[in-house]
Short mmCIF file of C-alpha atoms in Angstrom, two decimals:
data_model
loop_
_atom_site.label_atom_id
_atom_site.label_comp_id
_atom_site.label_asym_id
_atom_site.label_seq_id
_atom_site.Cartn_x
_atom_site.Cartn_y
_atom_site.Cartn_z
CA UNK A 1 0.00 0.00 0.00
CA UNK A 2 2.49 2.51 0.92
CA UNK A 3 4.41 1.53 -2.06
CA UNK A 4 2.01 2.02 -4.22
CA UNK A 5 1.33 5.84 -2.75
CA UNK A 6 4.78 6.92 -3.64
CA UNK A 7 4.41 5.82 -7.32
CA UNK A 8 1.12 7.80 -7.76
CA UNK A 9 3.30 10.62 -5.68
CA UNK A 10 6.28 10.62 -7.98
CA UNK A 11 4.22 10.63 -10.93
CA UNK A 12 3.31 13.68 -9.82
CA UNK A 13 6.29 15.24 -9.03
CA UNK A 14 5.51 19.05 -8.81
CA UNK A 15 2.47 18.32 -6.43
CA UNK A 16 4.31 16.06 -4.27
CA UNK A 17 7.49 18.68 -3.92
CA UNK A 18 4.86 21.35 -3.04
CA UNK A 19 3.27 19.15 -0.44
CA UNK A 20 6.72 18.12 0.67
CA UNK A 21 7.51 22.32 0.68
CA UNK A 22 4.23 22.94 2.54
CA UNK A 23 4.06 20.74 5.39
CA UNK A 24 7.98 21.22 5.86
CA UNK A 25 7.54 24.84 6.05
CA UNK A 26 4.59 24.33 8.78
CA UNK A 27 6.79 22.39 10.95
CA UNK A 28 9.25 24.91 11.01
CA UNK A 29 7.05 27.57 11.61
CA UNK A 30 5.51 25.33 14.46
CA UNK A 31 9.09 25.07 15.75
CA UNK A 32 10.12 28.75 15.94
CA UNK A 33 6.42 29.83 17.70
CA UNK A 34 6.96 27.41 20.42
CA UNK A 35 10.72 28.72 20.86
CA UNK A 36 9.17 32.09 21.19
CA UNK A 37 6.43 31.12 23.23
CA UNK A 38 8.86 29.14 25.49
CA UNK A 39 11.82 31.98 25.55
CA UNK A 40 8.36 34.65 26.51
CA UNK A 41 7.17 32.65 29.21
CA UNK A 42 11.32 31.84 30.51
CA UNK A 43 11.57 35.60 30.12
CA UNK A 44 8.42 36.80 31.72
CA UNK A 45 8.78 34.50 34.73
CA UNK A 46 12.58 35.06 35.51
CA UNK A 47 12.54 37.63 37.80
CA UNK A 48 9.42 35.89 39.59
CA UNK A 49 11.53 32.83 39.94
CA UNK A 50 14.50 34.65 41.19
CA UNK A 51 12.47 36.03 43.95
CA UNK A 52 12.73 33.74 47.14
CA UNK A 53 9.10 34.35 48.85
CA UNK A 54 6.97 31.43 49.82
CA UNK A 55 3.85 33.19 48.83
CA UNK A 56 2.85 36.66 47.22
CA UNK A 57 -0.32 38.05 48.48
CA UNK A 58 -2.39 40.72 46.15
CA UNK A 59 -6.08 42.44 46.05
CA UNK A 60 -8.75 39.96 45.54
CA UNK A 61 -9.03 38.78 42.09
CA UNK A 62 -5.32 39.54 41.24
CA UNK A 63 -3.79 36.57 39.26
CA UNK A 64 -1.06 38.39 36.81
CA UNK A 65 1.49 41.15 37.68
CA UNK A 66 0.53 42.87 34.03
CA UNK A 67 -2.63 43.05 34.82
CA UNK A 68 -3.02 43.98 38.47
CA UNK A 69 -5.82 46.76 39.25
CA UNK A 70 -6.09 46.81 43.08
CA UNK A 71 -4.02 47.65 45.96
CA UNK A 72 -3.37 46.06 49.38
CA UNK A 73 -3.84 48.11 51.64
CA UNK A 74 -1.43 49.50 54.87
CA UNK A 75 -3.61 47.24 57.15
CA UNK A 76 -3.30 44.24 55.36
CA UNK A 77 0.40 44.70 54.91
CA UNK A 78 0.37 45.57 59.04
CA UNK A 79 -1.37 42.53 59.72
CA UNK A 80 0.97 40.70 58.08
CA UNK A 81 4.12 42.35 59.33
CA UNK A 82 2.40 41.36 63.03
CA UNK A 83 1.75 37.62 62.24
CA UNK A 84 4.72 36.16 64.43
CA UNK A 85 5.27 33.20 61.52
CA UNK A 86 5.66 35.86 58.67
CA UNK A 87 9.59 37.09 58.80
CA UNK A 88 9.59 40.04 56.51
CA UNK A 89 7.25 41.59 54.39
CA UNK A 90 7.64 43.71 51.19
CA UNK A 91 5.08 45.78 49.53
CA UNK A 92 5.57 46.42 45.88
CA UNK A 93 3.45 48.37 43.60
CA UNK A 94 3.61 47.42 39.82
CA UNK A 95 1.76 49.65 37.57
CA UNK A 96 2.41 49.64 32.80
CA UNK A 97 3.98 53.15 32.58
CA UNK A 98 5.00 55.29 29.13
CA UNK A 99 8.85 55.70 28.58
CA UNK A 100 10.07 58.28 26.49
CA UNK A 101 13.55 57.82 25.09
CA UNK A 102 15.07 59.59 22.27
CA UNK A 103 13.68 57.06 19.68
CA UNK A 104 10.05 57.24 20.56
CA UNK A 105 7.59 55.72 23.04
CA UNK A 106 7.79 52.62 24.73
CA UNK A 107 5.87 50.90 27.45
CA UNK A 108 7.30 49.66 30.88
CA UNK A 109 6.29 47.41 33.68
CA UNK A 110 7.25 49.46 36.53
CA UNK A 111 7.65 47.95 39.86
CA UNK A 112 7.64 50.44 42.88
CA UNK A 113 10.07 48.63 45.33
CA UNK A 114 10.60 50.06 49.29
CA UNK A 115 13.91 52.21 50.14
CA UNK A 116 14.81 48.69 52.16
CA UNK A 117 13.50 46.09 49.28
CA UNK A 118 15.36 42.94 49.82
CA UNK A 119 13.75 40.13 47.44
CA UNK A 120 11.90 41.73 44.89
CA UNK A 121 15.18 43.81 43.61
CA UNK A 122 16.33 42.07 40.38
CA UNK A 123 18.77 39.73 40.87
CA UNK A 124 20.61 39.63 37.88
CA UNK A 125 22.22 42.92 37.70
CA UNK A 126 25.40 43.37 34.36
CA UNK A 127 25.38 47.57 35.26
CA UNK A 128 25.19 49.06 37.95
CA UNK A 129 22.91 48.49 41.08
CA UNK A 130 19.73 46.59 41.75
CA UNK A 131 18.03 49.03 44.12
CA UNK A 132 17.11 52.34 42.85
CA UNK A 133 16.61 55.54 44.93
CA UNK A 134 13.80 58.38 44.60
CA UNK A 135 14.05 59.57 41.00
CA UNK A 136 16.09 56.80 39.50
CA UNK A 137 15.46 53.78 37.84
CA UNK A 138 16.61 50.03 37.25
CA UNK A 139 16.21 48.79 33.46
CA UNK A 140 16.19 46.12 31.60
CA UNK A 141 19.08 44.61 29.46
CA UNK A 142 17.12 44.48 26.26
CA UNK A 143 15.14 47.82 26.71
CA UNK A 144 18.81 49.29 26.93
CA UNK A 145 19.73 48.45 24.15
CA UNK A 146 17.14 48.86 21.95
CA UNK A 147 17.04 52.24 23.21
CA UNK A 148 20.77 53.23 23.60
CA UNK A 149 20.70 53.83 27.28
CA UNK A 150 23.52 53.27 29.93
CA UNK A 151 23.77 53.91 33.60
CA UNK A 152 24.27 57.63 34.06
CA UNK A 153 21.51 58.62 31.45
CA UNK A 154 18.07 60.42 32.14
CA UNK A 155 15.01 58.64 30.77
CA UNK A 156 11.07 60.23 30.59
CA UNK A 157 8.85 58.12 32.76
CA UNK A 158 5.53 59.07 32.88
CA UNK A 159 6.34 62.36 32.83
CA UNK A 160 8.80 61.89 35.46
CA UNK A 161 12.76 62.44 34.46
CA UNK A 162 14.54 59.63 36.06
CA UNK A 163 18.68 58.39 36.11
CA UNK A 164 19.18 55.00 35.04
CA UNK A 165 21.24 53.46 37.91
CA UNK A 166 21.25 49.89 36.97
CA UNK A 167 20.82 47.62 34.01
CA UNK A 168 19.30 44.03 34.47
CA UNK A 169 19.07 40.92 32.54
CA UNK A 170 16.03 38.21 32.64
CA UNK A 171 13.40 41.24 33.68
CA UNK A 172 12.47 41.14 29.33
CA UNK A 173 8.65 40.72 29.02
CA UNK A 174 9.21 40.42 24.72
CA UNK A 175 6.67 43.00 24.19
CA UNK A 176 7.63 45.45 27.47
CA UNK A 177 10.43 45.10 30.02
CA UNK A 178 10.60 45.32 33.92
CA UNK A 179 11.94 48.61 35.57
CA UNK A 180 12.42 48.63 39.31
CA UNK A 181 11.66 52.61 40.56
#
């Protein structure tokens, strides 16, 4: 049976080099979109990982940093700074901000860290420092250098003019970047 399918198939040889062509070329392009996918979700997740808390606790109905809408408030973060079993406790507010280098608009996932953050500053730090003070900011690798910044330079955040201070790698979201502020 099978023999007989690749004599009707070379018969026809133009039809079956095109089907050869097509379903080669969908298994490549199968191969690269679940690279991407995979290197998205390694990239989105990195900084999460790197982050040694047993548990992260958000407004109700808060599943995904890029989409968080609430706050917790100071008495929830109190309460939880009490509880004798709880060690430390470290409120972070992450909010999608515009950026405003010299080669247009971008979009950044800004996470507000504490003047005395200790887990949630990136980890992976190539430039600079990981913990940013009042009116500077921690970037990502990527967003760097796609935009030409270094440490030392002033960048337009939300109308804010910040220094970069620090330049991280594994905070790249594919489509946006992590800044630490």
């Amino acid at each position: 049976m099978i023999w007989l399918g690749f004599q009707t198939a070379l018969r026809e040889r133009l039809r079956f080099a095109l089907t050869v062509g097509g379903v080669t070329s969908a298994v490549v392009l199968t191969v690269f979109l679940v690279g991407v996918y995979r290197g998205a979700v390694r990239g989105s997740l990195a900084w999460v990982e790197d982050i040694e808390a047993d548990i992260w606790v958000g407004g109700r109905g808060n599943w995904n940093l890029l989409r968080t809408s609430g706050f917790v408030g100071q008495d929830v973060v109190a309460s939880l700074e009490a509880h004798e079993d709880i060690e430390l406790v470290e409120p972070l507010v992450v909010a999608l901000l515009p950026a405003e280098p010299d080669d247009g608009r971008r979009t950044l996932l800004c996470v507000g860290l504490e003047g005395d953050a200790q887990l949630a500053v990136p980890r992976r730090v190539v430039a600079g420092r990981a913990l940013p003070e009042p009116g500077e900011i921690v970037i990502d690798r990527a967003f760097a250098r796609r935009t030409g910044l270094a440490c030392g330079d002033r960048l337009n955040v939300a109308g804010v003019t910040v220094t970069v201070v620090g330049i991280t790698k594994g905070t790249n979201l594919l489509v946006t970047h992590y800044a630490f502020v």
